[in-house]
One Martini backbone bead per residue (centre of mass of N, CA, C, O) as a GRO file, in nm:
protein
  103
    1MET     BB    1   4.729  12.021   4.974
    2SER     BB    2   4.442  11.915   5.071
    3GLU     BB    3   4.116  11.913   5.004
    4PHE     BB    4   4.024  11.965   5.290
    5GLN     BB    5   4.208  12.204   5.359
    6ASN     BB    6   4.116  12.390   5.131
    7LYS     BB    7   3.818  12.399   5.216
    8ALA     BB    8   3.859  12.504   5.501
    9ILE     BB    9   3.994  12.770   5.424
   10ARG     BB   10   3.768  12.883   5.247
   11LEU     BB   11   3.543  12.876   5.465
   12MET     BB   12   3.683  13.045   5.681
   13ALA     BB   13   3.721  13.296   5.504
   14SER     BB   14   3.412  13.336   5.445
   15TYR     BB   15   3.329  13.351   5.752
   16ASP     BB   16   3.595  13.540   5.882
   17GLY     BB   17   3.798  13.605   5.674
   18ASP     BB   18   4.105  13.626   5.538
   19ALA     BB   19   4.267  13.730   5.794
   20SER     BB   20   4.202  13.486   5.989
   21ILE     BB   21   4.398  13.269   5.881
   22GLY     BB   22   4.670  13.450   5.979
   23ASN     BB   23   4.563  13.454   6.280
   24LEU     BB   24   4.726  13.330   6.541
   25ALA     BB   25   4.553  13.406   6.787
   26LEU     BB   26   4.292  13.279   6.678
   27ARG     BB   27   4.400  12.993   6.633
   28GLN     BB   28   4.480  12.941   6.925
   29ARG     BB   29   4.202  12.979   7.052
   30ASN     BB   30   4.045  12.768   6.882
   31LEU     BB   31   4.218  12.528   6.959
   32LEU     BB   32   4.176  12.541   7.262
   33LEU     BB   33   3.865  12.521   7.265
   34SER     BB   34   3.846  12.252   7.112
   35ALA     BB   35   4.024  12.083   7.300
   36LEU     BB   36   3.860  12.134   7.560
   37GLU     BB   37   3.595  12.019   7.458
   38LEU     BB   38   3.699  11.736   7.400
   39TYR     BB   39   3.804  11.677   7.682
   40ARG     BB   40   3.527  11.707   7.824
   41VAL     BB   41   3.357  11.500   7.646
   42LEU     BB   42   3.568  11.264   7.750
   43GLY     BB   43   3.595  11.332   8.083
   44GLY     BB   44   3.769  11.551   8.170
   45SER     BB   45   3.950  11.704   8.425
   46PHE     BB   46   4.078  11.967   8.591
   47GLU     BB   47   4.298  11.814   8.745
   48GLN     BB   48   4.430  11.682   8.495
   49LEU     BB   49   4.490  11.943   8.347
   50GLU     BB   50   4.667  12.077   8.559
   51ALA     BB   51   4.882  11.853   8.568
   52ALA     BB   52   4.964  11.871   8.268
   53ILE     BB   53   5.055  12.165   8.269
   54MET     BB   54   5.272  12.143   8.491
   55GLN     BB   55   5.442  11.921   8.344
   56ASP     BB   56   5.489  12.090   8.064
   57GLN     BB   57   5.670  12.340   8.139
   58ALA     BB   58   5.961  12.179   8.097
   59SER     BB   59   5.923  12.140   7.810
   60ALA     BB   60   6.035  12.117   7.506
   61LEU     BB   61   6.004  12.253   7.208
   62ARG     BB   62   5.864  12.159   6.913
   63ARG     BB   63   5.777  12.098   6.617
   64VAL     BB   64   5.489  12.156   6.456
   65ASP     BB   65   5.466  11.894   6.279
   66LEU     BB   66   5.488  11.695   6.521
   67VAL     BB   67   5.247  11.794   6.687
   68VAL     BB   68   5.032  11.759   6.470
   69GLY     BB   69   5.077  11.456   6.434
   70ASP     BB   70   5.001  11.379   6.724
   71LEU     BB   71   4.717  11.495   6.712
   72MET     BB   72   4.619  11.314   6.480
   73MET     BB   73   4.662  11.046   6.630
   74GLU     BB   74   4.465  11.103   6.863
   75LEU     BB   75   4.216  11.145   6.686
   76ALA     BB   76   4.219  10.862   6.565
   77ALA     BB   77   4.179  10.713   6.834
   78ILE     BB   78   3.915  10.848   6.918
   79CYS     BB   79   3.756  10.758   6.669
   80HIS     BB   80   3.790  10.459   6.718
   81ILE     BB   81   3.648  10.445   6.994
   82HIS     BB   82   3.379  10.593   6.843
   83ASP     BB   83   3.327  10.478   6.561
   84MET     BB   84   3.484  10.689   6.359
   85ASP     BB   85   3.553  10.897   6.096
   86ILE     BB   86   3.774  11.146   6.068
   87MET     BB   87   3.692  11.267   5.788
   88GLN     BB   88   3.390  11.279   5.840
   89ALA     BB   89   3.406  11.476   6.072
   90GLY     BB   90   3.531  11.702   5.905
   91HIS     BB   91   3.305  11.719   5.689
   92ASN     BB   92   3.081  11.790   5.888
   93ALA     BB   93   3.202  12.065   5.965
   94LEU     BB   94   3.196  12.184   5.680
   95ASP     BB   95   2.892  12.149   5.635
   96LYS     BB   96   2.809  12.334   5.867
   97LEU     BB   97   2.930  12.591   5.747
   98THR     BB   98   2.772  12.584   5.482
   99CYS     BB   99   2.486  12.594   5.611
  100GLU     BB  100   2.523  12.867   5.765
  101ASP     BB  101   2.553  13.036   5.499
  102GLN     BB  102   2.243  12.960   5.399
  103ILE     BB  103   2.077  13.112   5.644
   0.00000   0.00000   0.00000
């Protein structure tokens, strides 16, 4: 695993507890909330979201690694559009968790 991933796991475990890391239901919820927040902040509409969900119902499920890779590519493109470094954005989030622990 990468240095970033290892640090993220350590911080999440210290923030939410070790059991939270392996809690798939929690990970699903957090991913969905983060993705929806990003979608909204980029100007996405409920109508577009609803259409995408309805269209996706018939799609066959792919392997997790391929879907994660696609997600990472989309994040890279979004960061490019907003002239930001994807890893810096990630490190900013880790720093935010670290600072919250110190308060």
